[in-house]
mmCIF file of C-alpha atoms in Angstrom:
data_model
loop_
_atom_site.group_PDB
_atom_site.id
_atom_site.type_symbol
_atom_site.label_atom_id
_atom_site.label_comp_id
_atom_site.label_asym_id
_atom_site.label_seq_id
_atom_site.Cartn_x
_atom_site.Cartn_y
_atom_site.Cartn_z
ATOM 1 C CA MET A 1 0.013 -0.019 -0.082
ATOM 2 C CA ASN A 2 1.473 3.432 -1.039
ATOM 3 C CA GLU A 3 2.444 5.584 1.838
ATOM 4 C CA VAL A 4 2.146 9.679 1.638
ATOM 5 C CA SER A 5 5.044 11.067 3.384
ATOM 6 C CA SER A 6 6.474 14.510 4.628
ATOM 7 C CA VAL A 7 5.116 17.632 6.272
ATOM 8 C CA GLN A 8 1.797 18.724 4.888
ATOM 9 C CA PRO A 9 -0.575 21.928 5.648
ATOM 10 C CA SER A 10 -2.717 21.309 8.642
ATOM 11 C CA ASP A 11 -5.480 24.204 8.212
ATOM 12 C CA GLY A 12 -7.178 21.933 5.478
ATOM 13 C CA TRP A 13 -7.414 24.881 2.772
ATOM 14 C CA PRO A 14 -6.092 24.686 -0.716
ATOM 15 C CA HIS A 15 -2.520 26.133 -1.061
ATOM 16 C CA ARG A 16 -0.808 27.163 -4.178
ATOM 17 C CA ARG A 17 2.232 24.564 -4.594
ATOM 18 C CA LEU A 18 4.612 23.155 -7.073
ATOM 19 C CA CYS A 19 4.015 19.699 -7.977
ATOM 20 C CA LEU A 20 6.177 17.282 -9.828
ATOM 21 C CA ALA A 21 5.897 13.631 -11.069
ATOM 22 C CA ALA A 22 8.782 11.401 -12.330
ATOM 23 C CA ASP A 23 7.830 8.255 -14.381
ATOM 24 C CA VAL A 24 9.865 5.435 -15.482
ATOM 25 C CA GLU A 25 9.741 4.539 -18.973
ATOM 26 C CA ARG A 26 8.736 0.720 -19.739
ATOM 27 C CA TYR A 27 8.729 -0.356 -16.154
ATOM 28 C CA SER A 28 6.228 -2.910 -16.559
ATOM 29 C CA ARG A 29 8.572 -5.015 -18.885
ATOM 30 C CA LEU A 30 11.030 -5.465 -15.944
ATOM 31 C CA ASP A 31 11.014 -8.427 -13.687
ATOM 32 C CA THR A 32 10.045 -8.070 -10.134
ATOM 33 C CA ARG A 33 13.456 -8.096 -8.872
ATOM 34 C CA THR A 34 14.644 -5.567 -11.118
ATOM 35 C CA GLN A 35 11.620 -3.360 -10.480
ATOM 36 C CA SER A 36 12.572 -3.100 -6.692
ATOM 37 C CA ALA A 37 15.994 -2.342 -7.661
ATOM 38 C CA VAL A 38 14.704 0.360 -10.027
ATOM 39 C CA GLN A 39 12.189 1.795 -7.588
ATOM 40 C CA ALA A 40 15.466 2.347 -5.193
ATOM 41 C CA ASP A 41 17.479 3.886 -8.027
ATOM 42 C CA LEU A 42 14.690 6.280 -8.773
ATOM 43 C CA VAL A 43 14.186 7.543 -5.084
ATOM 44 C CA ARG A 44 18.132 8.021 -4.529
ATOM 45 C CA MET A 45 18.423 9.977 -7.839
ATOM 46 C CA LEU A 46 15.694 12.129 -6.599
ATOM 47 C CA ASP A 47 17.155 12.611 -3.280
ATOM 48 C CA GLU A 48 20.438 13.309 -4.632
ATOM 49 C CA ALA A 49 19.323 15.781 -7.332
ATOM 50 C CA ALA A 50 17.558 17.551 -4.728
ATOM 51 C CA ALA A 51 20.336 17.719 -2.315
ATOM 52 C CA LEU A 52 22.712 19.271 -5.003
ATOM 53 C CA THR A 53 20.021 21.553 -5.807
ATOM 54 C CA GLY A 54 19.924 22.664 -2.080
ATOM 55 C CA LEU A 55 16.286 21.269 -1.849
ATOM 56 C CA ASP A 56 14.768 19.556 1.357
ATOM 57 C CA ARG A 57 13.169 16.224 0.351
ATOM 58 C CA ALA A 58 12.158 15.700 3.638
ATOM 59 C CA ALA A 59 9.423 18.469 3.437
ATOM 60 C CA TRP A 60 8.226 17.026 0.018
ATOM 61 C CA ALA A 61 4.997 15.558 0.413
ATOM 62 C CA ARG A 62 5.604 12.503 -1.405
ATOM 63 C CA GLN A 63 2.985 9.906 -3.002
ATOM 64 C CA PRO A 64 4.980 6.781 -4.520
ATOM 65 C CA GLN A 65 2.976 4.774 -7.092
ATOM 66 C CA GLY A 66 5.551 2.162 -7.933
ATOM 67 C CA ASP A 67 7.298 3.353 -11.108
ATOM 68 C CA LEU A 68 5.833 6.804 -10.424
ATOM 69 C CA GLU A 69 6.535 9.445 -7.787
ATOM 70 C CA PHE A 70 4.404 12.244 -7.588
ATOM 71 C CA ALA A 71 5.372 14.990 -4.982
ATOM 72 C CA VAL A 72 4.046 18.162 -3.627
ATOM 73 C CA LEU A 73 6.807 20.660 -2.819
ATOM 74 C CA PRO A 74 6.809 23.416 0.041
ATOM 75 C CA GLU A 75 5.329 26.445 -0.649
ATOM 76 C CA ALA A 76 8.916 28.378 -0.447
ATOM 77 C CA THR A 77 10.226 26.147 -3.116
ATOM 78 C CA PRO A 78 11.926 28.229 -5.850
ATOM 79 C CA GLU A 79 10.554 27.098 -9.051
ATOM 80 C CA ALA A 80 13.402 28.076 -11.031
ATOM 81 C CA SER A 81 15.756 26.061 -8.964
ATOM 82 C CA VAL A 82 13.508 23.073 -9.914
ATOM 83 C CA LEU A 83 13.093 23.754 -13.669
ATOM 84 C CA GLY A 84 16.684 24.492 -13.851
ATOM 85 C CA PRO A 85 19.320 22.963 -11.521
ATOM 86 C CA PHE A 86 17.124 19.919 -10.432
ATOM 87 C CA VAL A 87 16.445 18.777 -13.691
ATOM 88 C CA HIS A 88 20.115 19.284 -14.612
ATOM 89 C CA HIS A 89 21.377 17.272 -11.519
ATOM 90 C CA LEU A 90 18.558 14.644 -11.991
ATOM 91 C CA THR A 91 19.764 14.274 -15.753
ATOM 92 C CA ALA A 92 23.350 13.748 -14.600
ATOM 93 C CA ARG A 93 22.318 10.943 -12.090
ATOM 94 C CA LEU A 94 20.680 9.233 -14.865
ATOM 95 C CA ARG A 95 23.671 9.272 -17.115
ATOM 96 C CA ASP A 96 25.753 8.262 -14.226
ATOM 97 C CA ARG A 97 23.659 5.371 -13.509
ATOM 98 C CA ASN A 98 23.113 4.189 -16.934
ATOM 99 C CA ALA A 99 26.681 4.140 -17.488
ATOM 100 C CA ARG A 100 27.254 1.148 -15.084
ATOM 101 C CA GLN A 101 27.471 -2.473 -16.526
ATOM 102 C CA ALA A 102 24.855 -5.048 -16.289
ATOM 103 C CA VAL A 103 21.879 -2.782 -15.084
ATOM 104 C CA PRO A 104 18.704 -2.004 -17.129
ATOM 105 C CA ARG A 105 18.667 1.565 -18.345
ATOM 106 C CA VAL A 106 16.459 3.858 -16.521
ATOM 107 C CA ARG A 107 14.574 6.821 -18.766
ATOM 108 C CA LEU A 108 12.459 9.556 -17.304
ATOM 109 C CA ARG A 109 9.568 11.455 -18.036
ATOM 110 C CA LEU A 110 9.273 14.522 -15.731
ATOM 111 C CA ALA A 111 6.324 16.742 -15.634
ATOM 112 C CA VAL A 112 6.062 19.900 -13.284
ATOM 113 C CA ASP A 113 3.229 22.428 -12.670
ATOM 114 C CA THR A 114 2.193 24.847 -10.082
ATOM 115 C CA GLY A 115 -1.266 25.549 -8.843
ATOM 116 C CA VAL A 116 -3.974 24.697 -6.124
ATOM 117 C CA VAL A 117 -3.304 21.527 -4.129
ATOM 118 C CA THR A 118 -5.126 20.400 -1.164
ATOM 119 C CA ASP A 119 -4.676 17.307 1.231
ATOM 120 C CA ALA A 120 -7.079 14.397 0.417
ATOM 121 C CA ALA A 121 -7.731 10.797 2.038
ATOM 122 C CA LEU A 122 -5.660 9.351 -0.752
ATOM 123 C CA GLY A 123 -3.024 11.917 -0.967
ATOM 124 C CA HIS A 124 -3.921 15.267 -2.791
ATOM 125 C CA ALA A 125 -6.705 16.621 -4.688
ATOM 126 C CA GLY A 126 -7.198 19.898 -7.002
ATOM 127 C CA PRO A 127 -6.658 20.859 -10.606
ATOM 128 C CA THR A 128 -2.784 20.748 -10.298
ATOM 129 C CA PRO A 129 -2.098 17.056 -9.146
ATOM 130 C CA VAL A 130 -4.514 16.267 -12.139
ATOM 131 C CA ALA A 131 -2.488 18.341 -14.511
ATOM 132 C CA VAL A 132 0.726 16.756 -13.663
ATOM 133 C CA ALA A 133 -0.681 13.353 -14.055
ATOM 134 C CA ARG A 134 -1.900 14.335 -17.453
ATOM 135 C CA TYR A 135 1.331 16.071 -18.530
ATOM 136 C CA VAL A 136 3.652 13.206 -17.430
ATOM 137 C CA ASN A 137 1.348 10.681 -19.780
ATOM 138 C CA ALA A 138 1.126 13.226 -22.734
ATOM 139 C CA PRO A 139 1.417 11.430 -25.847
ATOM 140 C CA GLN A 140 4.084 14.064 -27.001
ATOM 141 C CA LEU A 141 6.061 13.120 -24.032
ATOM 142 C CA ARG A 142 6.250 9.780 -24.865
ATOM 143 C CA ALA A 143 6.913 9.966 -28.427
ATOM 144 C CA VAL A 144 10.031 12.439 -27.846
ATOM 145 C CA LEU A 145 11.279 9.909 -25.444
ATOM 146 C CA ALA A 146 10.962 6.993 -27.636
ATOM 147 C CA SER A 147 12.050 8.726 -30.605
ATOM 148 C CA LEU A 148 15.201 10.383 -29.006
ATOM 149 C CA THR A 149 17.014 7.041 -28.082
ATOM 150 C CA GLY A 150 20.254 9.089 -26.780
ATOM 151 C CA ALA A 151 18.059 10.844 -24.064
ATOM 152 C CA ASP A 152 17.575 9.713 -20.299
ATOM 153 C CA LEU A 153 15.148 12.314 -19.394
ATOM 154 C CA VAL A 154 12.474 14.410 -21.114
ATOM 155 C CA ALA A 155 10.551 17.136 -19.098
ATOM 156 C CA ILE A 156 7.461 19.135 -19.627
ATOM 157 C CA VAL A 157 6.301 22.038 -17.686
ATOM 158 C CA SER A 158 2.961 23.752 -17.627
ATOM 159 C CA ASP A 159 2.434 26.960 -19.808
ATOM 160 C CA ARG A 160 1.830 28.828 -16.834
ATOM 161 C CA LEU A 161 5.171 27.853 -15.269
ATOM 162 C CA TYR A 162 6.640 28.641 -18.731
ATOM 163 C CA GLN A 163 5.116 31.857 -19.013
ATOM 164 C CA ASP A 164 5.875 32.882 -15.273
ATOM 165 C CA VAL A 165 9.283 31.502 -14.573
ATOM 166 C CA VAL A 166 11.143 30.332 -17.949
ATOM 167 C CA ARG A 167 10.168 33.259 -19.885
ATOM 168 C CA PHE A 168 11.197 35.788 -17.107
ATOM 169 C CA GLY A 169 14.805 35.326 -17.984
ATOM 170 C CA GLN A 170 15.814 33.182 -14.953
ATOM 171 C CA PRO A 171 19.348 31.709 -14.821
ATOM 172 C CA ASP A 172 19.977 28.181 -16.229
ATOM 173 C CA LEU A 173 16.494 28.600 -18.314
ATOM 174 C CA ASP A 174 16.580 29.003 -21.768
ATOM 175 C CA PRO A 175 13.168 29.532 -23.373
ATOM 176 C CA ALA A 176 14.485 28.827 -26.739
ATOM 177 C CA GLN A 177 15.294 25.041 -25.567
ATOM 178 C CA TYR A 178 11.465 24.622 -24.998
ATOM 179 C CA VAL A 179 8.991 23.365 -27.489
ATOM 180 C CA ARG A 180 5.339 23.865 -27.353
ATOM 181 C CA ALA A 181 2.759 21.091 -27.277
ATOM 182 C CA HIS A 182 -1.176 21.002 -27.021
ATOM 183 C CA VAL A 183 -1.804 18.114 -24.505
ATOM 184 C CA ARG A 184 -4.960 16.081 -24.510
ATOM 185 C CA VAL A 185 -5.195 13.355 -22.115
ATOM 186 C CA LYS A 186 -8.556 12.006 -21.211
ATOM 187 C CA GLU A 187 -10.689 15.039 -20.245
ATOM 188 C CA PHE A 188 -7.795 17.289 -19.877
ATOM 189 C CA GLY A 189 -6.494 19.798 -22.440
ATOM 190 C CA GLY A 190 -3.902 22.406 -22.049
ATOM 191 C CA TYR A 191 -0.525 23.739 -23.537
ATOM 192 C CA GLY A 192 2.855 22.466 -22.226
ATOM 193 C CA TRP A 193 6.483 22.915 -23.150
ATOM 194 C CA ILE A 194 8.923 20.103 -23.532
ATOM 195 C CA ARG A 195 12.622 20.082 -23.041
ATOM 196 C CA VAL A 196 15.207 17.489 -23.666
ATOM 197 C CA PRO A 197 18.500 18.279 -21.918
ATOM 198 C CA GLY A 198 21.253 17.515 -24.354
ATOM 199 C CA HIS A 199 19.098 17.833 -27.437
ATOM 200 C CA ALA A 200 18.281 20.685 -29.742
ATOM 201 C CA PRO A 201 14.603 21.900 -29.847
ATOM 202 C CA ASP A 202 14.472 20.930 -33.699
ATOM 203 C CA ASP A 203 15.308 17.437 -32.721
ATOM 204 C CA VAL A 204 12.290 17.598 -30.412
ATOM 205 C CA ARG A 205 9.881 19.026 -32.880
ATOM 206 C CA SER A 206 11.085 16.354 -35.361
ATOM 207 C CA ALA A 207 10.133 13.660 -32.956
ATOM 208 C CA MET A 208 6.859 15.218 -32.084
ATOM 209 C CA ALA A 209 5.732 15.833 -35.882
ATOM 210 C CA GLU A 210 6.883 12.073 -36.574
ATOM 211 C CA ALA A 211 4.792 10.821 -34.141
ATOM 212 C CA LEU A 212 1.724 12.847 -34.742
ATOM 213 C CA GLU A 213 1.804 12.489 -38.416
ATOM 214 C CA PRO A 214 -1.140 10.275 -39.822
ATOM 215 C CA LYS A 215 -0.192 6.654 -40.891
ATOM 216 C CA PRO A 216 -1.828 5.408 -44.054
ATOM 217 C CA LEU A 217 -3.419 1.843 -43.728
ATOM 218 C CA LEU A 218 -1.210 -0.674 -45.156
ATOM 219 C CA GLY A 219 -1.736 -1.416 -48.653
ATOM 220 C CA THR A 220 -4.102 1.704 -49.328
ATOM 221 C CA ALA A 221 -3.604 4.669 -50.925
ATOM 222 C CA PRO A 222 -5.729 7.916 -50.565
ATOM 223 C CA SER A 223 -8.709 8.214 -52.740
ATOM 224 C CA ARG A 224 -10.787 11.025 -53.972
ATOM 225 C CA THR A 225 -13.687 9.237 -55.543
ATOM 226 C CA PRO A 226 -16.814 11.165 -54.658
ATOM 227 C CA LEU A 227 -18.798 9.448 -51.496
ATOM 228 C CA ALA A 228 -21.925 11.223 -52.658
ATOM 229 C CA GLN A 229 -23.324 13.253 -55.425
ATOM 230 C CA TYR A 230 -26.458 15.255 -56.082
ATOM 231 C CA VAL A 231 -27.673 17.675 -58.453
ATOM 232 C CA ASN A 232 -28.306 21.411 -57.460
ATOM 233 C CA GLN A 233 -29.627 24.027 -60.276
ATOM 234 C CA GLY A 234 -28.310 21.431 -63.317
ATOM 235 C CA ALA A 235 -24.697 21.040 -61.691
ATOM 236 C CA ALA A 236 -23.615 18.091 -59.881
ATOM 237 C CA VAL A 237 -22.130 18.439 -56.277
ATOM 238 C CA GLY A 238 -20.018 16.048 -54.883
ATOM 239 C CA ARG A 239 -18.075 15.783 -51.650
ATOM 240 C CA ASP A 240 -14.966 13.600 -51.727
ATOM 241 C CA VAL A 241 -13.090 11.315 -48.814
ATOM 242 C CA VAL A 242 -10.610 14.272 -47.714
ATOM 243 C CA GLY A 243 -13.318 16.705 -47.320
ATOM 244 C CA GLY A 244 -12.998 18.630 -51.022
ATOM 245 C CA LEU A 245 -16.174 19.873 -52.663
ATOM 246 C CA THR A 246 -16.520 19.351 -56.693
ATOM 247 C CA VAL A 247 -18.991 21.111 -58.958
ATOM 248 C CA GLY A 248 -19.582 20.276 -62.504
ATOM 249 C CA LEU A 249 -22.107 18.858 -64.776
ATOM 250 C CA PRO A 250 -24.181 15.762 -63.759
ATOM 251 C CA VAL A 251 -22.277 12.645 -64.387
ATOM 252 C CA PRO A 252 -24.396 9.768 -65.512
ATOM 253 C CA PRO A 253 -23.804 6.187 -63.854
ATOM 254 C CA PRO A 254 -22.155 3.957 -66.407
ATOM 255 C CA PRO A 255 -24.028 1.275 -68.011
ATOM 256 C CA ALA A 256 -24.016 -2.058 -66.321
ATOM 257 C CA GLY A 257 -21.485 -4.336 -67.584
ATOM 258 C CA SER A 258 -19.292 -1.561 -68.964
ATOM 259 C CA GLY A 259 -15.517 -1.972 -68.703
ATOM 260 C CA PRO A 260 -13.021 0.953 -67.779
ATOM 261 C CA ALA A 261 -13.062 3.760 -70.178
ATOM 262 C CA ARG A 262 -10.072 3.999 -72.686
#
Protein backbone atom coordinates (compact mmCIF):
# COMPACT_ATOMS: atom_id res chain seq x y z
CA MET A 1 0.00 0.00 0.00
CA ASN A 2 1.42 3.37 -0.99
CA GLU A 3 2.24 5.77 1.77
CA VAL A 4 2.12 9.54 1.70
CA SER A 5 5.07 11.13 3.46
CA SER A 6 6.25 14.55 4.55
CA VAL A 7 5.10 17.75 6.16
CA GLN A 8 1.66 18.89 4.96
CA PRO A 9 -0.53 21.95 5.62
CA SER A 10 -2.75 21.41 8.64
CA ASP A 11 -5.48 24.01 8.04
CA GLY A 12 -7.29 21.98 5.36
CA TRP A 13 -7.43 24.91 2.92
CA PRO A 14 -6.06 24.71 -0.63
CA HIS A 15 -2.54 26.02 -1.07
CA ARG A 16 -0.69 27.08 -4.20
CA ARG A 17 2.17 24.61 -4.52
CA LEU A 18 4.66 23.23 -7.00
CA CYS A 19 3.86 19.66 -8.08
CA LEU A 20 6.18 17.19 -9.77
CA ALA A 21 5.87 13.69 -11.23
CA ALA A 22 8.72 11.42 -12.35
CA ASP A 23 7.74 8.29 -14.29
CA VAL A 24 9.98 5.41 -15.44
CA GLU A 25 9.64 4.39 -19.08
CA ARG A 26 8.74 0.71 -19.81
CA TYR A 27 8.79 -0.23 -16.13
CA SER A 28 6.19 -2.97 -16.56
CA ARG A 29 8.55 -4.94 -18.83
CA LEU A 30 10.99 -5.49 -15.95
CA ASP A 31 10.90 -8.53 -13.67
CA THR A 32 10.00 -8.15 -9.99
CA ARG A 33 13.55 -8.01 -8.66
CA THR A 34 14.59 -5.43 -11.24
CA GLN A 35 11.49 -3.32 -10.56
CA SER A 36 12.44 -3.20 -6.89
CA ALA A 37 16.00 -2.12 -7.75
CA VAL A 38 14.76 0.54 -10.18
CA GLN A 39 12.40 1.97 -7.56
CA ALA A 40 15.29 2.26 -5.11
CA ASP A 41 17.47 3.90 -7.76
CA LEU A 42 14.72 6.40 -8.65
CA VAL A 43 14.32 7.49 -5.03
CA ARG A 44 18.09 7.74 -4.59
CA MET A 45 18.52 9.85 -7.74
CA LEU A 46 15.70 12.19 -6.76
CA ASP A 47 17.23 12.53 -3.28
CA GLU A 48 20.67 13.30 -4.71
CA ALA A 49 19.41 15.77 -7.31
CA ALA A 50 17.39 17.61 -4.65
CA ALA A 51 20.36 17.74 -2.25
CA LEU A 52 22.67 19.10 -4.96
CA THR A 53 20.06 21.75 -5.77
CA GLY A 54 19.65 22.73 -2.12
CA LEU A 55 16.10 21.38 -1.83
CA ASP A 56 14.85 19.60 1.29
CA ARG A 57 13.35 16.29 0.15
CA ALA A 58 12.18 15.59 3.71
CA ALA A 59 9.70 18.45 3.28
CA TRP A 60 8.22 17.05 0.05
CA ALA A 61 4.76 15.49 0.31
CA ARG A 62 5.59 12.34 -1.62
CA GLN A 63 3.06 9.92 -3.08
CA PRO A 64 4.92 6.87 -4.48
CA GLN A 65 3.16 4.80 -7.15
CA GLY A 66 5.64 2.08 -8.06
CA ASP A 67 7.23 3.30 -11.27
CA LEU A 68 6.20 6.89 -10.56
CA GLU A 69 6.67 9.37 -7.75
CA PHE A 70 4.27 12.28 -7.43
CA ALA A 71 5.34 15.01 -5.02
CA VAL A 72 3.99 18.29 -3.70
CA LEU A 73 6.82 20.65 -2.78
CA PRO A 74 6.83 23.20 0.07
CA GLU A 75 5.35 26.63 -0.62
CA ALA A 76 8.73 28.36 -0.37
CA THR A 77 10.36 26.18 -3.04
CA PRO A 78 12.02 28.35 -5.73
CA GLU A 79 10.41 27.24 -8.98
CA ALA A 80 13.41 28.24 -11.12
CA SER A 81 15.65 25.96 -9.05
CA VAL A 82 13.41 22.97 -9.80
CA LEU A 83 13.12 23.69 -13.54
CA GLY A 84 16.83 24.48 -13.91
CA PRO A 85 19.40 22.97 -11.51
CA PHE A 86 17.21 20.12 -10.24
CA VAL A 87 16.49 18.89 -13.78
CA HIS A 88 20.18 19.26 -14.63
CA HIS A 89 21.33 17.23 -11.62
CA LEU A 90 18.67 14.57 -12.12
CA THR A 91 19.78 14.16 -15.75
CA ALA A 92 23.40 13.79 -14.61
CA ARG A 93 22.45 11.18 -11.99
CA LEU A 94 20.59 9.20 -14.65
CA ARG A 95 23.55 9.37 -17.01
CA ASP A 96 25.94 8.14 -14.31
CA ARG A 97 23.64 5.30 -13.32
CA ASN A 98 23.02 4.18 -16.89
CA ALA A 99 26.76 4.10 -17.56
CA ARG A 100 27.14 1.22 -15.10
CA GLN A 101 27.55 -2.29 -16.43
CA ALA A 102 24.84 -4.96 -16.11
CA VAL A 103 21.99 -2.65 -15.09
CA PRO A 104 18.87 -1.97 -17.16
CA ARG A 105 18.69 1.55 -18.48
CA VAL A 106 16.34 3.91 -16.65
CA ARG A 107 14.71 6.71 -18.65
CA LEU A 108 12.34 9.24 -17.11
CA ARG A 109 9.41 11.42 -18.09
CA LEU A 110 9.22 14.44 -15.78
CA ALA A 111 6.26 16.82 -15.44
CA VAL A 112 6.03 20.00 -13.36
CA ASP A 113 3.17 22.42 -12.71
CA THR A 114 2.13 24.90 -10.06
CA GLY A 115 -1.30 25.71 -8.70
CA VAL A 116 -3.99 24.81 -6.20
CA VAL A 117 -3.46 21.67 -4.09
CA THR A 118 -5.23 20.38 -1.01
CA ASP A 119 -4.75 17.32 1.17
CA ALA A 120 -7.13 14.42 0.60
CA ALA A 121 -7.79 10.97 2.02
CA LEU A 122 -5.72 9.24 -0.69
CA GLY A 123 -3.04 11.90 -1.04
CA HIS A 124 -3.84 15.19 -2.74
CA ALA A 125 -6.69 16.81 -4.66
CA GLY A 126 -7.02 19.83 -6.89
CA PRO A 127 -6.49 20.82 -10.51
CA THR A 128 -2.69 20.83 -10.32
CA PRO A 129 -2.19 17.18 -9.27
CA VAL A 130 -4.58 16.19 -12.07
CA ALA A 131 -2.73 18.35 -14.61
CA VAL A 132 0.66 16.88 -13.64
CA ALA A 133 -0.72 13.35 -14.02
CA ARG A 134 -1.94 14.24 -17.52
CA TYR A 135 1.25 16.04 -18.54
CA VAL A 136 3.51 13.13 -17.54
CA ASN A 137 1.39 10.82 -19.74
CA ALA A 138 1.20 13.22 -22.70
CA PRO A 139 1.50 11.38 -26.03
CA GLN A 140 4.05 13.95 -27.19
CA LEU A 141 6.24 13.30 -24.15
CA ARG A 142 6.14 9.54 -24.74
CA ALA A 143 6.84 10.00 -28.45
CA VAL A 144 9.83 12.28 -27.88
CA LEU A 145 11.42 9.89 -25.38
CA ALA A 146 10.83 6.94 -27.71
CA SER A 147 12.30 8.78 -30.70
CA LEU A 148 15.34 10.40 -29.05
CA THR A 149 16.96 7.17 -27.95
CA GLY A 150 20.05 8.93 -26.64
CA ALA A 151 18.07 10.90 -24.06
CA ASP A 152 17.69 9.72 -20.47
CA LEU A 153 15.10 12.33 -19.47
CA VAL A 154 12.39 14.39 -21.12
CA ALA A 155 10.68 17.15 -19.15
CA ILE A 156 7.44 19.03 -19.65
CA VAL A 157 6.36 22.14 -17.75
CA SER A 158 2.94 23.73 -17.77
CA ASP A 159 2.28 26.84 -19.83
CA ARG A 160 1.80 28.74 -16.57
CA LEU A 161 5.32 27.85 -15.39
CA TYR A 162 6.80 28.57 -18.79
CA GLN A 163 5.22 32.02 -18.99
CA ASP A 164 5.86 33.00 -15.35
CA VAL A 165 9.29 31.44 -14.76
CA VAL A 166 11.07 30.24 -17.91
CA ARG A 167 10.36 33.34 -20.02
CA PHE A 168 11.21 35.63 -17.10
CA GLY A 169 14.90 35.22 -17.87
CA GLN A 170 15.96 33.16 -14.88
CA PRO A 171 19.55 31.82 -14.83
CA ASP A 172 19.95 28.26 -16.20
CA LEU A 173 16.65 28.53 -18.07
CA ASP A 174 16.65 29.21 -21.82
CA PRO A 175 13.14 29.68 -23.26
CA ALA A 176 14.43 28.76 -26.72
CA GLN A 177 15.14 25.20 -25.52
CA TYR A 178 11.43 24.49 -24.94
CA VAL A 179 8.94 23.31 -27.56
CA ARG A 180 5.23 23.94 -27.13
CA ALA A 181 2.80 21.02 -27.27
CA HIS A 182 -0.98 20.90 -27.00
CA VAL A 183 -1.70 18.08 -24.57
CA ARG A 184 -5.00 16.21 -24.60
CA VAL A 185 -5.29 13.27 -22.19
CA LYS A 186 -8.72 12.03 -21.09
CA GLU A 187 -10.77 15.11 -20.18
CA PHE A 188 -7.69 17.34 -19.79
CA GLY A 189 -6.56 19.78 -22.45
CA GLY A 190 -3.86 22.40 -22.18
CA TYR A 191 -0.47 23.59 -23.41
CA GLY A 192 2.84 22.36 -22.08
CA TRP A 193 6.47 23.02 -22.98
CA ILE A 194 8.86 20.13 -23.61
CA ARG A 195 12.63 20.19 -23.11
CA VAL A 196 15.14 17.38 -23.55
CA PRO A 197 18.47 18.14 -21.86
CA GLY A 198 21.31 17.63 -24.31
CA HIS A 199 19.08 17.74 -27.40
CA ALA A 200 18.21 20.65 -29.68
CA PRO A 201 14.63 21.93 -29.90
CA ASP A 202 14.54 20.97 -33.59
CA ASP A 203 15.13 17.35 -32.57
CA VAL A 204 12.13 17.58 -30.25
CA ARG A 205 9.95 19.14 -32.96
CA SER A 206 10.93 16.45 -35.45
CA ALA A 207 10.12 13.69 -32.96
CA MET A 208 6.72 15.23 -32.21
CA ALA A 209 5.88 15.75 -35.88
CA GLU A 210 6.83 12.19 -36.80
CA ALA A 211 4.77 10.73 -33.97
CA LEU A 212 1.67 12.80 -34.71
CA GLU A 213 1.76 12.38 -38.52
CA PRO A 214 -1.20 10.26 -39.67
CA LYS A 215 -0.11 6.83 -40.84
CA PRO A 216 -1.94 5.41 -43.92
CA LEU A 217 -3.33 1.91 -43.64
CA LEU A 218 -1.09 -0.78 -45.08
CA GLY A 219 -1.80 -1.41 -48.76
CA THR A 220 -4.16 1.55 -49.18
CA ALA A 221 -3.78 4.81 -51.05
CA PRO A 222 -5.66 8.07 -50.56
CA SER A 223 -8.79 8.18 -52.69
CA ARG A 224 -10.67 11.19 -53.99
CA THR A 225 -13.67 9.23 -55.31
CA PRO A 226 -16.83 11.15 -54.42
CA LEU A 227 -18.78 9.51 -51.65
CA ALA A 228 -22.00 11.24 -52.61
CA GLN A 229 -23.31 13.34 -55.49
CA TYR A 230 -26.49 15.27 -56.03
CA VAL A 231 -27.82 17.72 -58.65
CA ASN A 232 -28.37 21.31 -57.65
CA GLN A 233 -29.74 23.70 -60.35
CA GLY A 234 -28.28 21.61 -63.17
CA ALA A 235 -24.84 21.08 -61.60
CA ALA A 236 -23.48 17.97 -59.93
CA VAL A 237 -22.13 18.55 -56.43
CA GLY A 238 -19.96 15.87 -54.79
CA ARG A 239 -17.88 15.63 -51.57
CA ASP A 240 -14.79 13.47 -51.59
CA VAL A 241 -13.22 11.53 -48.74
CA VAL A 242 -10.80 14.29 -47.79
CA GLY A 243 -13.46 16.94 -47.51
CA GLY A 244 -13.00 18.59 -50.93
CA LEU A 245 -16.05 19.89 -52.75
CA THR A 246 -16.42 19.41 -56.53
CA VAL A 247 -18.98 21.11 -58.75
CA GLY A 248 -19.67 20.30 -62.43
CA LEU A 249 -22.12 18.79 -64.88
CA PRO A 250 -24.14 15.82 -63.71
CA VAL A 251 -22.29 12.57 -64.34
CA PRO A 252 -24.58 9.70 -65.36
CA PRO A 253 -23.81 6.28 -63.92
CA PRO A 254 -21.95 3.93 -66.32
CA PRO A 255 -23.98 1.24 -68.09
CA ALA A 256 -24.12 -2.08 -66.37
CA GLY A 257 -21.29 -4.38 -67.35
CA SER A 258 -19.24 -1.68 -69.03
CA GLY A 259 -15.48 -1.82 -68.60
CA PRO A 260 -13.09 0.99 -67.83
CA ALA A 261 -12.97 3.90 -70.24
CA ARG A 262 -10.12 3.89 -72.71
